[in-house]
Coordinates of C-alpha atoms in Angstrom, one line a residue:
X85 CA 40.8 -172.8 -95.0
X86 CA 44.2 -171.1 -94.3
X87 CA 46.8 -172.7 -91.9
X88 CA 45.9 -170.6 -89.0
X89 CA 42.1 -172.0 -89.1
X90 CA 43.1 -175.9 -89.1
X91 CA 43.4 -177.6 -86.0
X92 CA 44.7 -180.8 -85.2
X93 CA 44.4 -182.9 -81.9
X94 CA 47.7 -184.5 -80.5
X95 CA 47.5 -186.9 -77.9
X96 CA 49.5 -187.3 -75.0
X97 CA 51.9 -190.8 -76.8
X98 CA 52.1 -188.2 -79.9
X99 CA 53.2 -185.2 -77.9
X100 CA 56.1 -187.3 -76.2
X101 CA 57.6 -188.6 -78.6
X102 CA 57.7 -185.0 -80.4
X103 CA 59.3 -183.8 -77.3
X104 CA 61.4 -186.7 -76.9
X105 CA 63.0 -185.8 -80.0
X106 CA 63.2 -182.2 -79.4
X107 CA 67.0 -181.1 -78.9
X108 CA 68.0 -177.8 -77.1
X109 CA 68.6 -174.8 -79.4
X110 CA 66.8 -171.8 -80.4
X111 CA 63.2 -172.6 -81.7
X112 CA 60.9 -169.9 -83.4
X113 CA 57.8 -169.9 -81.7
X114 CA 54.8 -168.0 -83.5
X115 CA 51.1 -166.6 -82.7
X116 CA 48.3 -164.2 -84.6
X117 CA 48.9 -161.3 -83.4
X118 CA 45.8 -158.7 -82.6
X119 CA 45.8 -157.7 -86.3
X120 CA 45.3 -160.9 -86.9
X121 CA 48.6 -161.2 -88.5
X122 CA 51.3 -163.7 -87.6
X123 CA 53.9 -162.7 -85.2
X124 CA 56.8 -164.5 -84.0
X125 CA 60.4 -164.7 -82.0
X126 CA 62.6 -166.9 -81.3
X127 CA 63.2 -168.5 -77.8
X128 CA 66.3 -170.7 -76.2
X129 CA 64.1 -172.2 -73.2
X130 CA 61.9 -174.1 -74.5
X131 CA 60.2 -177.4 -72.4
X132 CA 57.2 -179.9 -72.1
X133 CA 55.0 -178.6 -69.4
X134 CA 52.1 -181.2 -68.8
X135 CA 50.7 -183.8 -71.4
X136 CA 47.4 -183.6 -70.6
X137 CA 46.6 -181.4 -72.0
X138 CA 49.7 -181.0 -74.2
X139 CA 51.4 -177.9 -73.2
X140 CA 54.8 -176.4 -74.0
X141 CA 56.2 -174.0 -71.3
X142 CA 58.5 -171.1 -73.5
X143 CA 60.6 -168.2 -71.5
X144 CA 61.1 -165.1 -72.7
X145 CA 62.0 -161.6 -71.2
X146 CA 61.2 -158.4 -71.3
X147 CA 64.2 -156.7 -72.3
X148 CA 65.0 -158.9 -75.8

């Protein structure tokens, strides 16, 4: 099983406290793309967005 097929549940205490921690600065944020190969960029808004389910809201525009 690679990385990209294991999933793990995190709760909503879990995901707050990772948050909580979480500092502003640039974070890479990454995906599969549709050839199934990882694809990625980096992002300076990043933010919690609901806990239930755990979301993370990330900006991005069109012109980068």
């Amino acid at each position: 099983m690679t990385a990209v097929e294991q999933s793990a549940e995190v709760g909503a205490p879990e995901f707050r406290q990772a948050m909580g921690h979480f500092a502003a600065g640039v974070t890479v944020v990454t995906s599969i793309g549709d050839d199934d190969e990882p694809v990625g960029t980096t992002a300076s808004a990043v933010t919690s967005l609901s806990l239930d389910p755990p979301l993370v809201l990330v900006c991005l525009t069109t012109r980068a």
